[in-house]
């Protein structure tokens, strides 16, 4: 029997983290979770830590540190600072880090883990959006594997397994279209956060759900795909597929296409990433093709949802422009959720921020941090 893989889960109490928690409970012979990290939900973190018998639990909110310590007992190391998180992901016994932290909070621990020789299962697309060149250079330098967890990139990863990238013509990411796929443009400005959080097919966290409604989730995935698979922006396409059964497709130079199908459940891509290249049966639900009926496709409404155009603009500009896009989007989505910005204002703020912020080369961590800080400041000024 192969040795048990030891992993750390960052963002264990979020939507992806909870799905990962289910997966690892089915794979106790293959996987041992040695560390967990969460944002503020210390009670759930404590429950997960006890259930999995982890040695280290990290909470991002220092005010909950003592409560977490009392809940998990003295046998578990607890921390509430960046240094503790870095120590957890770089520990000698760790084989892989699953990063499911929303936004850019996982950037530095993931970079530290890569430099410590750990494989990465990546669900936090913002990391490659803000610093794809730097991160993938470190992946190559340290000889580790970056395995995508997003259902779309997992699908492409599976379709490309063992294939020559020189034979690839195009990657096609599928998008559900979100809850406003057919909403008239004139009605979008009045969309409320509650309406935007009602996704038709996926059960996800609030940030990614709103990003799906604006198509910024797909915009971020376009940028992520560029770095994961080493293609150029013109080789990445998006098609709306409301049923969310085909998760993405690869077209080859001879005209042939491969697609990966599955029910809209994140447990499968998580399991695939954690066990790669092995596959096992954990009782996940199966696709029954006759019951699914028709699978349909349509073009995104680029004139109504400008996010995809902005993603390609950011890739064409290069440097820290994707960093600016990501930072402005995070600020704008937060403002929308708080009632300080309209739904259509999200893309307006992102585009204006990209136009206003200086372009840096993205050759260093310092430049990326500077671009992120400047872009967030500019976005807040625009909203104010």
Short mmCIF file of C-alpha atoms in Angstrom, two decimals:
data_model
loop_
_atom_site.label_atom_id
_atom_site.label_comp_id
_atom_site.label_asym_id
_atom_site.label_seq_id
_atom_site.Cartn_x
_atom_site.Cartn_y
_atom_site.Cartn_z
CA UNK A 1 0.00 0.00 0.00
CA UNK A 2 1.34 3.48 -0.88
CA UNK A 3 2.28 5.65 2.07
CA UNK A 4 -0.39 7.88 3.56
CA UNK A 5 -0.29 11.37 2.04
CA UNK A 6 -0.14 14.11 4.69
CA UNK A 7 -1.97 17.32 3.83
CA UNK A 8 -2.90 20.74 5.18
CA UNK A 9 -6.24 22.37 4.32
CA UNK A 10 -6.34 26.17 4.22
CA UNK A 11 -9.88 27.52 4.40
CA UNK A 12 -11.32 24.37 5.95
CA UNK A 13 -14.62 25.88 7.13
CA UNK A 14 -15.64 27.42 3.80
CA UNK A 15 -17.60 25.78 1.00
CA UNK A 16 -14.57 24.08 -0.62
CA UNK A 17 -13.10 23.27 2.80
CA UNK A 18 -16.25 21.49 3.93
CA UNK A 19 -16.31 19.44 0.73
CA UNK A 20 -12.65 18.57 1.30
CA UNK A 21 -13.50 17.59 4.89
CA UNK A 22 -16.03 15.07 3.52
CA UNK A 23 -13.54 13.74 0.97
CA UNK A 24 -10.71 13.13 3.44
CA UNK A 25 -13.07 11.34 5.81
CA UNK A 26 -13.71 8.82 3.01
CA UNK A 27 -9.97 8.45 2.33
CA UNK A 28 -8.52 7.83 5.78
CA UNK A 29 -6.24 5.05 4.52
CA UNK A 30 -4.78 7.24 1.75
CA UNK A 31 -4.78 10.69 3.38
CA UNK A 32 -3.92 12.08 6.81
CA UNK A 33 -4.81 15.72 7.51
CA UNK A 34 -2.12 17.22 9.76
CA UNK A 35 -3.20 20.88 9.74
CA UNK A 36 -6.28 23.03 9.26
CA UNK A 37 -6.71 26.79 8.91
CA UNK A 38 -9.85 28.93 8.94
CA UNK A 39 -10.88 32.59 9.07
CA UNK A 40 -13.21 33.27 12.00
CA UNK A 41 -15.30 30.11 12.52
CA UNK A 42 -13.28 28.74 15.43
CA UNK A 43 -16.03 26.40 16.69
CA UNK A 44 -16.30 24.58 13.37
CA UNK A 45 -12.51 24.55 13.06
CA UNK A 46 -12.32 22.90 16.48
CA UNK A 47 -14.89 20.27 15.45
CA UNK A 48 -12.96 19.47 12.28
CA UNK A 49 -9.64 19.35 14.16
CA UNK A 50 -10.98 16.85 16.68
CA UNK A 51 -12.63 14.72 14.00
CA UNK A 52 -9.46 14.48 11.91
CA UNK A 53 -6.94 14.38 14.76
CA UNK A 54 -4.79 17.20 13.37
CA UNK A 55 -1.63 18.42 15.06
CA UNK A 56 -1.97 22.10 14.13
CA UNK A 57 -4.98 24.42 13.82
CA UNK A 58 -4.69 28.06 12.71
CA UNK A 59 -7.32 30.78 12.99
CA UNK A 60 -7.01 34.12 11.20
CA UNK A 61 -8.87 36.01 13.96
CA UNK A 62 -6.58 36.41 17.01
CA UNK A 63 -9.53 37.17 19.28
CA UNK A 64 -10.63 33.54 18.92
CA UNK A 65 -7.23 31.99 19.70
CA UNK A 66 -7.90 31.14 23.35
CA UNK A 67 -11.35 29.77 22.56
CA UNK A 68 -9.84 27.52 19.87
CA UNK A 69 -7.03 26.41 22.20
CA UNK A 70 -9.49 25.44 24.92
CA UNK A 71 -11.70 23.59 22.44
CA UNK A 72 -8.99 21.43 20.86
CA UNK A 73 -6.87 20.71 23.93
CA UNK A 74 -3.14 20.81 24.61
CA UNK A 75 -2.21 18.11 22.11
CA UNK A 76 -2.98 20.48 19.19
CA UNK A 77 -0.71 23.40 18.33
CA UNK A 78 -2.81 26.51 17.69
CA UNK A 79 -1.82 29.80 16.09
CA UNK A 80 -3.39 33.04 14.93
CA UNK A 81 -0.63 34.81 13.04
CA UNK A 82 0.97 34.57 9.59
CA UNK A 83 4.10 32.96 11.02
CA UNK A 84 2.07 30.09 12.48
CA UNK A 85 0.39 29.50 9.14
CA UNK A 86 3.74 29.42 7.36
CA UNK A 87 5.11 26.97 9.94
CA UNK A 88 2.11 24.70 9.38
CA UNK A 89 2.37 24.51 5.58
CA UNK A 90 6.16 24.14 5.53
CA UNK A 91 6.43 21.45 8.24
CA UNK A 92 8.68 18.55 7.16
CA UNK A 93 5.91 15.94 7.24
CA UNK A 94 3.54 17.84 4.93
CA UNK A 95 3.23 16.46 1.38
CA UNK A 96 0.49 18.69 -0.04
CA UNK A 97 -1.36 21.90 0.77
CA UNK A 98 -4.96 22.37 -0.34
CA UNK A 99 -5.60 26.10 -0.58
CA UNK A 100 -9.28 27.04 -0.43
CA UNK A 101 -8.95 30.49 1.13
CA UNK A 102 -11.22 33.04 -0.54
CA UNK A 103 -9.40 35.94 -2.15
CA UNK A 104 -5.66 36.59 -1.85
CA UNK A 105 -5.19 35.50 1.77
CA UNK A 106 -3.58 32.22 0.73
CA UNK A 107 -0.93 33.79 -1.49
CA UNK A 108 2.00 33.94 0.94
CA UNK A 109 1.43 30.54 2.61
CA UNK A 110 1.11 28.89 -0.80
CA UNK A 111 4.31 30.55 -2.00
CA UNK A 112 6.08 29.41 1.18
CA UNK A 113 4.78 25.86 0.73
CA UNK A 114 6.01 25.73 -2.87
CA UNK A 115 9.45 26.91 -1.79
CA UNK A 116 9.45 24.18 0.87
CA UNK A 117 8.82 21.56 -1.81
CA UNK A 118 5.13 20.89 -1.16
CA UNK A 119 2.64 20.00 -3.88
CA UNK A 120 -0.33 22.38 -4.13
CA UNK A 121 -4.01 21.59 -4.72
CA UNK A 122 -5.28 25.02 -5.71
CA UNK A 123 -8.87 26.20 -5.30
CA UNK A 124 -7.99 29.88 -4.71
CA UNK A 125 -7.77 31.15 -8.27
CA UNK A 126 -6.84 34.66 -7.10
CA UNK A 127 -3.31 33.46 -6.31
CA UNK A 128 -2.49 32.81 -9.97
CA UNK A 129 -4.47 35.84 -11.11
CA UNK A 130 -2.44 38.25 -9.00
CA UNK A 131 0.95 36.55 -9.38
CA UNK A 132 0.77 33.79 -11.96
CA UNK A 133 4.19 34.38 -13.49
CA UNK A 134 5.97 34.45 -10.13
CA UNK A 135 4.09 31.47 -8.67
CA UNK A 136 4.48 29.18 -11.67
CA UNK A 137 8.17 30.08 -11.92
CA UNK A 138 8.57 28.92 -8.31
CA UNK A 139 6.59 25.73 -9.07
CA UNK A 140 9.02 24.93 -11.88
CA UNK A 141 12.07 25.93 -9.87
CA UNK A 142 11.20 23.70 -6.91
CA UNK A 143 9.85 20.77 -8.93
CA UNK A 144 6.45 20.60 -7.25
CA UNK A 145 3.02 19.92 -8.74
CA UNK A 146 0.27 22.54 -9.00
CA UNK A 147 -2.99 20.62 -9.37
CA UNK A 148 -6.14 22.67 -9.97
CA UNK A 149 -9.26 22.14 -7.88
CA UNK A 150 -11.64 24.51 -9.68
CA UNK A 151 -14.01 22.23 -11.59
CA UNK A 152 -13.21 23.91 -14.91
CA UNK A 153 -9.43 23.72 -14.57
CA UNK A 154 -9.64 20.22 -13.12
CA UNK A 155 -11.58 19.22 -16.23
CA UNK A 156 -8.89 20.65 -18.52
CA UNK A 157 -6.15 19.08 -16.41
CA UNK A 158 -7.85 15.69 -16.78
CA UNK A 159 -8.33 16.11 -20.54
CA UNK A 160 -4.68 17.13 -21.00
CA UNK A 161 -3.15 14.38 -18.85
CA UNK A 162 -0.14 12.95 -20.65
CA UNK A 163 -0.69 15.01 -23.82
CA UNK A 164 1.69 17.26 -25.75
CA UNK A 165 0.64 20.92 -25.29
CA UNK A 166 1.86 21.54 -28.84
CA UNK A 167 -1.19 19.63 -30.08
CA UNK A 168 -3.65 21.90 -28.24
CA UNK A 169 -5.55 24.51 -30.25
CA UNK A 170 -7.95 25.90 -27.68
CA UNK A 171 -9.19 25.54 -24.09
CA UNK A 172 -12.90 26.17 -23.56
CA UNK A 173 -14.08 26.99 -20.06
CA UNK A 174 -17.77 26.47 -19.42
CA UNK A 175 -19.85 28.94 -17.41
CA UNK A 176 -23.32 28.41 -15.95
CA UNK A 177 -24.17 31.99 -16.90
CA UNK A 178 -25.22 32.74 -13.33
CA UNK A 179 -28.69 33.80 -12.16
CA UNK A 180 -28.90 36.74 -14.58
CA UNK A 181 -28.03 34.94 -17.80
CA UNK A 182 -31.25 36.12 -19.45
CA UNK A 183 -31.95 39.25 -17.39
CA UNK A 184 -32.41 42.37 -19.55
CA UNK A 185 -29.47 44.74 -19.29
CA UNK A 186 -31.76 47.53 -18.17
CA UNK A 187 -32.62 45.60 -14.99
CA UNK A 188 -29.11 44.70 -13.85
CA UNK A 189 -28.32 47.93 -12.01
CA UNK A 190 -31.16 47.22 -9.56
CA UNK A 191 -29.95 43.69 -8.68
CA UNK A 192 -29.63 43.15 -4.91
CA UNK A 193 -26.96 41.11 -3.10
CA UNK A 194 -29.65 38.60 -2.08
CA UNK A 195 -30.56 38.04 -5.73
CA UNK A 196 -26.92 37.73 -6.75
CA UNK A 197 -26.30 35.10 -4.06
CA UNK A 198 -28.98 32.76 -5.48
CA UNK A 199 -26.89 30.65 -7.90
CA UNK A 200 -28.91 28.29 -10.12
CA UNK A 201 -26.62 25.24 -10.05
CA UNK A 202 -23.68 25.57 -7.61
CA UNK A 203 -23.56 25.91 -3.83
CA UNK A 204 -20.58 28.16 -3.12
CA UNK A 205 -19.33 30.89 -0.81
CA UNK A 206 -20.66 34.46 -1.17
CA UNK A 207 -17.66 35.99 -2.97
CA UNK A 208 -17.45 33.34 -5.68
CA UNK A 209 -21.25 33.30 -6.06
CA UNK A 210 -21.37 37.03 -6.78
CA UNK A 211 -18.37 36.64 -9.10
CA UNK A 212 -20.34 33.99 -10.97
CA UNK A 213 -23.25 36.41 -11.34
CA UNK A 214 -21.01 39.11 -12.86
CA UNK A 215 -18.91 36.55 -14.83
CA UNK A 216 -15.82 37.81 -12.99
CA UNK A 217 -15.39 34.28 -11.69
CA UNK A 218 -14.94 33.16 -15.27
CA UNK A 219 -12.69 36.15 -15.97
CA UNK A 220 -10.41 35.08 -13.12
CA UNK A 221 -10.47 31.52 -14.45
CA UNK A 222 -9.36 32.71 -17.90
CA UNK A 223 -6.29 34.34 -16.32
CA UNK A 224 -5.68 31.31 -14.11
CA UNK A 225 -5.84 28.96 -17.12
CA UNK A 226 -3.20 31.00 -18.91
CA UNK A 227 -0.71 30.28 -16.13
CA UNK A 228 -1.76 26.74 -15.22
CA UNK A 229 -1.49 25.42 -18.75
CA UNK A 230 1.07 27.72 -20.36
CA UNK A 231 -1.21 28.96 -23.16
CA UNK A 232 -1.84 32.49 -24.43
CA UNK A 233 -5.03 34.47 -23.94
CA UNK A 234 -6.25 33.88 -27.50
CA UNK A 235 -6.26 30.14 -26.84
CA UNK A 236 -8.80 30.45 -24.00
CA UNK A 237 -12.49 30.67 -24.77
CA UNK A 238 -15.65 30.72 -22.62
CA UNK A 239 -19.02 29.23 -23.48
CA UNK A 240 -22.20 29.39 -21.39
CA UNK A 241 -23.46 25.91 -20.46
CA UNK A 242 -26.40 26.36 -18.05
CA UNK A 243 -26.61 22.70 -16.97
CA UNK A 244 -23.04 22.74 -15.53
CA UNK A 245 -22.46 19.09 -16.52
CA UNK A 246 -19.59 19.58 -18.98
CA UNK A 247 -17.00 21.31 -16.84
CA UNK A 248 -14.62 22.34 -19.64
CA UNK A 249 -13.22 21.16 -22.96
CA UNK A 250 -9.98 20.95 -24.91
CA UNK A 251 -9.82 21.27 -28.69
CA UNK A 252 -6.78 19.81 -30.45
CA UNK A 253 -5.15 20.93 -33.69
CA UNK A 254 -6.75 18.07 -35.65
CA UNK A 255 -10.25 19.26 -34.69
CA UNK A 256 -10.86 16.60 -32.05
CA UNK A 257 -12.27 17.67 -28.66
CA UNK A 258 -12.18 16.12 -25.21
CA UNK A 259 -14.53 17.13 -22.41
CA UNK A 260 -14.93 16.12 -18.76
CA UNK A 261 -18.45 15.59 -17.46
CA UNK A 262 -19.81 15.30 -13.93
CA UNK A 263 -22.53 16.52 -11.64
CA UNK A 264 -21.96 20.03 -10.20
CA UNK A 265 -20.29 18.83 -7.00
CA UNK A 266 -16.84 20.02 -5.91
CA UNK A 267 -16.04 16.76 -4.12
CA UNK A 268 -14.92 15.08 -7.33
CA UNK A 269 -12.27 17.63 -8.41
CA UNK A 270 -11.07 17.88 -4.79
CA UNK A 271 -10.69 14.11 -4.56
CA UNK A 272 -8.95 13.97 -7.94
CA UNK A 273 -6.43 16.63 -6.90
CA UNK A 274 -5.67 15.04 -3.52
CA UNK A 275 -5.16 11.53 -4.94
CA UNK A 276 -3.68 12.35 -8.37
CA UNK A 277 -2.97 10.26 -10.36
CA UNK A 278 -5.04 7.62 -8.54
CA UNK A 279 -8.82 7.24 -8.76
CA UNK A 280 -10.97 5.49 -6.15
CA UNK A 281 -14.69 4.98 -5.55
CA UNK A 282 -15.95 6.97 -2.55
CA UNK A 283 -19.63 6.74 -3.44
CA UNK A 284 -19.94 10.10 -5.15
CA UNK A 285 -23.16 10.50 -7.19
CA UNK A 286 -22.98 9.56 -10.86
CA UNK A 287 -24.20 11.22 -14.02
CA UNK A 288 -27.28 9.53 -15.49
CA UNK A 289 -27.18 10.86 -19.03
CA UNK A 290 -30.78 10.04 -20.09
CA UNK A 291 -32.17 11.82 -17.05
CA UNK A 292 -30.10 14.92 -17.80
CA UNK A 293 -31.79 15.46 -21.15
CA UNK A 294 -30.35 18.14 -23.42
CA UNK A 295 -27.02 19.86 -22.80
CA UNK A 296 -27.01 23.36 -24.30
CA UNK A 297 -24.43 26.01 -25.10
CA UNK A 298 -24.52 29.71 -25.91
CA UNK A 299 -22.22 32.69 -26.23
CA UNK A 300 -21.72 34.94 -23.17
CA UNK A 301 -23.31 38.39 -23.44
CA UNK A 302 -20.05 40.31 -23.65
CA UNK A 303 -21.82 43.64 -24.10
CA UNK A 304 -23.76 43.19 -20.86
CA UNK A 305 -21.09 41.42 -18.78
CA UNK A 306 -17.70 43.04 -19.57
CA UNK A 307 -15.67 40.85 -17.18
CA UNK A 308 -14.36 38.48 -19.85
CA UNK A 309 -13.19 41.37 -22.03
CA UNK A 310 -11.39 42.87 -19.02
CA UNK A 311 -9.65 39.55 -18.35
CA UNK A 312 -8.29 39.41 -21.90
CA UNK A 313 -7.31 43.09 -21.65
CA UNK A 314 -5.38 42.31 -18.45
CA UNK A 315 -3.59 39.38 -20.08
CA UNK A 316 -2.71 41.49 -23.12
CA UNK A 317 -1.29 44.25 -20.89
CA UNK A 318 0.64 41.73 -18.79
CA UNK A 319 2.65 42.62 -15.69
CA UNK A 320 0.52 43.55 -12.71
CA UNK A 321 -2.66 44.34 -14.67
CA UNK A 322 -4.30 41.05 -13.62
CA UNK A 323 -3.32 41.94 -10.04
CA UNK A 324 -5.18 45.23 -10.42
CA UNK A 325 -8.23 43.49 -11.86
CA UNK A 326 -8.38 41.01 -8.99
CA UNK A 327 -7.82 43.59 -6.25
CA UNK A 328 -10.43 45.98 -7.62
CA UNK A 329 -12.95 43.18 -8.01
CA UNK A 330 -12.51 42.07 -4.38
CA UNK A 331 -13.06 45.62 -3.15
CA UNK A 332 -16.04 46.17 -5.46
CA UNK A 333 -17.75 42.90 -4.53
CA UNK A 334 -17.38 43.75 -0.84
CA UNK A 335 -18.89 47.19 -1.47
CA UNK A 336 -21.79 45.63 -3.39
CA UNK A 337 -22.50 43.19 -0.55
CA UNK A 338 -22.56 46.11 1.90
CA UNK A 339 -24.96 48.11 -0.26
CA UNK A 340 -22.38 50.76 -1.22
CA UNK A 341 -22.18 49.89 -4.93
CA UNK A 342 -24.62 48.74 -7.59
CA UNK A 343 -24.32 45.37 -9.31
CA UNK A 344 -23.23 46.95 -12.60
CA UNK A 345 -20.89 49.25 -10.66
CA UNK A 346 -18.61 46.27 -9.94
CA UNK A 347 -17.32 46.05 -13.51
CA UNK A 348 -17.23 49.84 -13.83
CA UNK A 349 -14.95 50.12 -10.78
CA UNK A 350 -12.70 47.30 -12.02
CA UNK A 351 -12.25 48.84 -15.46
CA UNK A 352 -11.59 52.30 -14.04
CA UNK A 353 -9.05 50.91 -11.58
CA UNK A 354 -7.21 49.06 -14.35
CA UNK A 355 -7.04 52.28 -16.37
CA UNK A 356 -5.80 54.38 -13.45
CA UNK A 357 -3.16 52.15 -11.85
CA UNK A 358 0.47 52.02 -12.98
CA UNK A 359 1.66 48.84 -14.69
CA UNK A 360 4.54 47.05 -12.94
CA UNK A 361 6.52 44.09 -14.27
CA UNK A 362 5.38 41.47 -11.68
CA UNK A 363 8.99 40.32 -11.35
CA UNK A 364 8.97 40.39 -7.56
CA UNK A 365 6.74 39.83 -4.56
CA UNK A 366 7.25 43.48 -3.59
CA UNK A 367 5.88 44.71 -6.94
CA UNK A 368 2.86 42.43 -6.70
CA UNK A 369 2.09 43.62 -3.17
CA UNK A 370 2.50 47.25 -4.24
CA UNK A 371 0.17 46.80 -7.21
CA UNK A 372 -2.39 45.04 -5.01
CA UNK A 373 -2.28 47.81 -2.39
CA UNK A 374 -2.45 50.65 -4.91
CA UNK A 375 -5.31 49.02 -6.82
CA UNK A 376 -7.37 48.45 -3.68
CA UNK A 377 -6.86 52.05 -2.63
CA UNK A 378 -7.88 53.34 -6.05
CA UNK A 379 -10.98 51.12 -6.12
CA UNK A 380 -12.07 52.39 -2.71
CA UNK A 381 -11.58 56.00 -3.89
CA UNK A 382 -13.72 55.33 -6.96
CA UNK A 383 -16.49 53.78 -4.85
CA UNK A 384 -16.40 56.64 -2.33
#
